[in-house]
Amino acid sequence: MENSDDNEPQHKRPHLTTVPRNFTKNKDADAGVVEVHKQLVEQTETQKHNLHNLEEKIKQLKERQKAYDDLLISVNQCWIQVILYNHALVSFSLHLH
C-alpha cells in the first residue's frame, strides 16, 4: 500500500522539497529579533541594578538628613534658650538701674 502522494510528480509538492526564498531572510530576521531582545533584557537588568543602587543611596541620604535635622533642632532649641536667657539678663539689668 503505497501512499498516493509518492506517485505524484515532484512539482506538485514544492513545500516538501524546496525551501522558500524568504525562509533564510526570516531566519536572519528572527535571529536579529532574538539578539535585540537579549540586549534589551540585559539593559533592563542593568537599569534595575542601577535603580536598586540609587534607591539604597537615597535611603542612606535620608538617614543622614534625619540626623542633621535632629542636630539642627537641638542647636535651634539651644539658641532659643540663649536668646531667652540674654533677654532675661537685659530685662533684669534694666530693672536694676
Coordinates of N, CA and C in Angstrom, one line a residue:
M1 N 0.8 -1.2 0.0 CA 0.0 0.0 0.0 C 0.9 1.2 0.0
E2 N 1.1 1.7 -1.1 CA 1.9 2.9 -1.3 C 1.0 4.2 -1.1
N3 N 1.6 5.2 -0.6 CA 0.9 6.4 -0.4 C 0.7 7.0 -1.8
S4 N -0.4 7.6 -2.1 CA -0.7 8.1 -3.4 C 0.1 9.4 -3.6
D5 N 0.6 10.0 -2.6 CA 1.4 11.2 -2.7 C 2.8 10.9 -3.4
D6 N 3.3 9.7 -3.1 CA 4.6 9.3 -3.7 C 4.5 9.1 -5.2
N7 N 3.3 8.9 -5.7 CA 3.2 8.8 -7.2 C 3.0 10.1 -7.9
E8 N 2.8 11.2 -7.1 CA 2.6 12.5 -7.7 C 3.9 13.0 -8.2
P9 N 3.8 13.8 -9.2 CA 5.1 14.5 -9.7 C 5.6 15.4 -8.7
Q10 N 6.9 15.6 -8.7 CA 7.6 16.4 -7.8 C 7.1 17.9 -7.7
H11 N 6.7 18.4 -8.9 CA 6.3 19.8 -8.9 C 5.0 20.1 -8.2
K12 N 4.3 19.2 -7.8 CA 3.0 19.4 -7.1 C 3.3 19.5 -5.6
R13 N 4.5 19.2 -5.1 CA 4.8 19.2 -3.7 C 6.0 20.0 -3.4
P14 N 6.1 21.3 -3.8 CA 7.3 22.1 -3.7 C 7.6 22.3 -2.2
H15 N 6.6 22.4 -1.4 CA 6.8 22.7 0.0 C 7.6 21.6 0.8
L16 N 7.6 20.4 0.2 CA 8.3 19.3 0.9 C 9.7 19.2 0.5
T17 N 10.1 19.7 -0.7 CA 11.4 19.5 -1.2 C 12.2 20.8 -1.3
T18 N 11.6 22.0 -1.4 CA 12.3 23.2 -1.6 C 12.1 24.1 -0.4
V19 N 13.0 25.0 -0.1 CA 12.9 25.9 1.0 C 12.5 27.3 0.3
P20 N 11.5 27.9 0.9 CA 11.1 29.2 0.3 C 12.3 30.2 0.4
R21 N 12.3 31.1 -0.6 CA 13.4 32.0 -0.7 C 13.5 33.0 0.5
N22 N 12.3 33.3 1.1 CA 12.3 34.2 2.2 C 12.6 33.5 3.5
F23 N 12.7 32.2 3.5 CA 12.9 31.5 4.8 C 14.2 31.9 5.4
T24 N 15.3 32.0 4.6 CA 16.6 32.4 5.1 C 16.5 33.9 5.7
K25 N 15.8 34.7 5.0 CA 15.6 36.1 5.4 C 14.9 36.1 6.8
N26 N 13.8 35.3 6.8 CA 13.0 35.3 8.1 C 13.9 34.7 9.2
K27 N 14.7 33.7 8.9 CA 15.5 33.1 9.9 C 16.5 34.2 10.5
D28 N 17.1 35.0 9.5 CA 18.0 36.0 9.9 C 17.3 37.1 10.7
A29 N 16.1 37.4 10.3 CA 15.3 38.4 11.0 C 15.0 37.9 12.4
D30 N 14.6 36.7 12.5 CA 14.3 36.1 13.8 C 15.5 36.1 14.7
A31 N 16.7 35.8 14.2 CA 17.9 35.9 14.9 C 18.2 37.3 15.4
G32 N 17.9 38.2 14.5 CA 18.1 39.7 14.8 C 17.2 40.1 15.9
V33 N 16.0 39.6 15.9 CA 15.0 40.0 16.9 C 15.4 39.4 18.2
V34 N 15.9 38.1 18.2 CA 16.4 37.5 19.4 C 17.5 38.2 20.0
E35 N 18.5 38.7 19.2 CA 19.6 39.4 19.6 C 19.2 40.8 20.3
V36 N 18.3 41.5 19.6 CA 17.8 42.7 20.1 C 17.1 42.5 21.5
H37 N 16.3 41.4 21.5 CA 15.6 41.1 22.8 C 16.6 40.8 23.9
K38 N 17.6 40.1 23.6 CA 18.7 39.8 24.6 C 19.3 41.1 25.1
Q39 N 19.6 42.0 24.1 CA 20.2 43.2 24.5 C 19.3 44.1 25.4
L40 N 18.0 44.1 25.1 CA 17.1 44.8 25.9 C 16.9 44.2 27.3
V41 N 16.9 42.9 27.3 CA 16.9 42.2 28.7 C 18.1 42.6 29.5
E42 N 19.3 42.6 28.9 CA 20.5 43.0 29.6 C 20.4 44.4 30.0
Q43 N 19.9 45.3 29.2 CA 19.8 46.7 29.5 C 18.8 46.9 30.7
T44 N 17.7 46.2 30.6 CA 16.7 46.2 31.7 C 17.3 45.8 33.0
E45 N 18.0 44.7 33.0 CA 18.7 44.2 34.2 C 19.7 45.2 34.8
T46 N 20.5 45.8 33.9 CA 21.4 46.8 34.3 C 20.7 48.0 34.9
Q47 N 19.6 48.4 34.3 CA 18.8 49.5 34.8 C 18.2 49.2 36.2
K48 N 17.7 48.0 36.3 CA 17.2 47.5 37.6 C 18.2 47.6 38.7
H49 N 19.4 47.1 38.3 CA 20.5 47.1 39.3 C 20.9 48.6 39.7
N50 N 21.0 49.4 38.7 CA 21.3 50.8 38.9 C 20.2 51.5 39.8
L51 N 19.0 51.2 39.5 CA 17.8 51.7 40.2 C 17.9 51.3 41.7
H52 N 18.2 50.0 41.9 CA 18.3 49.5 43.3 C 19.5 50.2 44.0
N53 N 20.6 50.4 43.3 CA 21.7 51.2 43.9 C 21.3 52.6 44.3
L54 N 20.6 53.3 43.4 CA 20.1 54.6 43.6 C 19.1 54.7 44.8
E55 N 18.2 53.7 44.9 CA 17.3 53.7 46.0 C 18.0 53.5 47.3
E56 N 19.0 52.7 47.3 CA 19.8 52.4 48.5 C 20.5 53.7 48.9
K57 N 21.1 54.4 47.9 CA 21.8 55.7 48.2 C 20.8 56.7 48.7
I58 N 19.6 56.8 48.2 CA 18.6 57.7 48.7 C 18.2 57.4 50.1
K59 N 18.1 56.1 50.4 CA 17.8 55.7 51.8 C 18.9 56.2 52.7
Q60 N 20.1 56.0 52.3 CA 21.3 56.4 53.2 C 21.3 57.9 53.4
L61 N 21.0 58.7 52.3 CA 21.0 60.1 52.4 C 19.9 60.6 53.2
K62 N 18.7 60.0 53.2 CA 17.6 60.3 54.0 C 17.9 60.1 55.5
E63 N 18.6 59.0 55.8 CA 19.0 58.7 57.2 C 20.0 59.8 57.7
R64 N 21.0 60.2 56.8 CA 21.9 61.2 57.2 C 21.2 62.5 57.4
Q65 N 20.2 62.8 56.5 CA 19.5 64.1 56.6 C 18.7 64.1 57.9
K66 N 18.1 63.0 58.3 CA 17.4 62.9 59.6 C 18.3 63.3 60.7
A67 N 19.5 62.7 60.7 CA 20.5 63.0 61.8 C 20.8 64.5 61.8
Y68 N 21.0 65.1 60.6 CA 21.3 66.5 60.5 C 20.1 67.4 61.0
D69 N 18.9 66.9 60.6 CA 17.7 67.6 61.1 C 17.6 67.6 62.6
D70 N 17.8 66.4 63.2 CA 17.8 66.3 64.6 C 18.8 67.2 65.3
L71 N 20.0 67.3 64.7 CA 21.1 68.1 65.3 C 20.6 69.6 65.2
L72 N 20.1 69.9 64.0 CA 19.7 71.3 63.8 C 18.6 71.7 64.8
I73 N 17.6 70.8 65.0 CA 16.6 71.1 66.0 C 17.2 71.3 67.4
S74 N 18.2 70.5 67.8 CA 18.8 70.7 69.1 C 19.6 72.0 69.2
V75 N 20.3 72.3 68.1 CA 21.0 73.6 68.1 C 20.0 74.8 68.1
N76 N 18.9 74.7 67.4 CA 17.9 75.7 67.4 C 17.3 75.9 68.8
Q77 N 17.0 74.8 69.5 CA 16.5 74.9 70.8 C 17.5 75.5 71.8
C78 N 18.8 75.2 71.7 CA 19.8 75.8 72.5 C 19.9 77.3 72.2
W79 N 19.8 77.6 70.9 CA 19.9 79.1 70.5 C 18.8 79.9 71.1
I80 N 17.6 79.3 71.1 CA 16.4 79.9 71.7 C 16.6 80.1 73.2
Q81 N 17.2 79.2 73.8 CA 17.4 79.3 75.3 C 18.5 80.4 75.5
V82 N 19.5 80.5 74.7 CA 20.5 81.6 74.8 C 19.8 82.9 74.6
I83 N 19.0 83.1 73.6 CA 18.3 84.3 73.4 C 17.4 84.7 74.5
L84 N 16.6 83.7 75.0 CA 15.7 84.0 76.1 C 16.5 84.4 77.4
Y85 N 17.6 83.7 77.6 CA 18.5 84.0 78.8 C 19.0 85.4 78.6
N86 N 19.5 85.7 77.4 CA 20.0 87.0 77.2 C 19.0 88.1 77.4
H87 N 17.8 87.8 76.9 CA 16.7 88.8 77.1 C 16.3 89.0 78.6
A88 N 16.4 87.9 79.3 CA 16.1 87.9 80.7 C 17.2 88.8 81.4
L89 N 18.4 88.6 81.0 CA 19.5 89.4 81.6 C 19.4 90.8 81.3
V90 N 19.0 91.1 80.1 CA 18.9 92.6 79.7 C 17.7 93.2 80.5
S91 N 16.6 92.4 80.6 CA 15.5 93.0 81.4 C 15.8 93.1 82.8
F92 N 16.5 92.2 83.4 CA 16.9 92.3 84.8 C 17.9 93.5 85.0
S93 N 18.8 93.6 84.1 CA 19.8 94.8 84.3 C 19.1 96.1 84.1
L94 N 18.0 96.2 83.3 CA 17.3 97.4 83.1 C 16.5 97.7 84.4
H95 N 16.0 96.7 85.1 CA 15.3 96.9 86.3 C 16.2 97.3 87.4
L96 N 17.4 97.0 87.4 CA 18.4 97.3 88.4 C 18.7 98.8 88.3
H97 N 18.7 99.4 87.2 CA 19.1 100.8 87.0 C 18.0 101.7 87.2

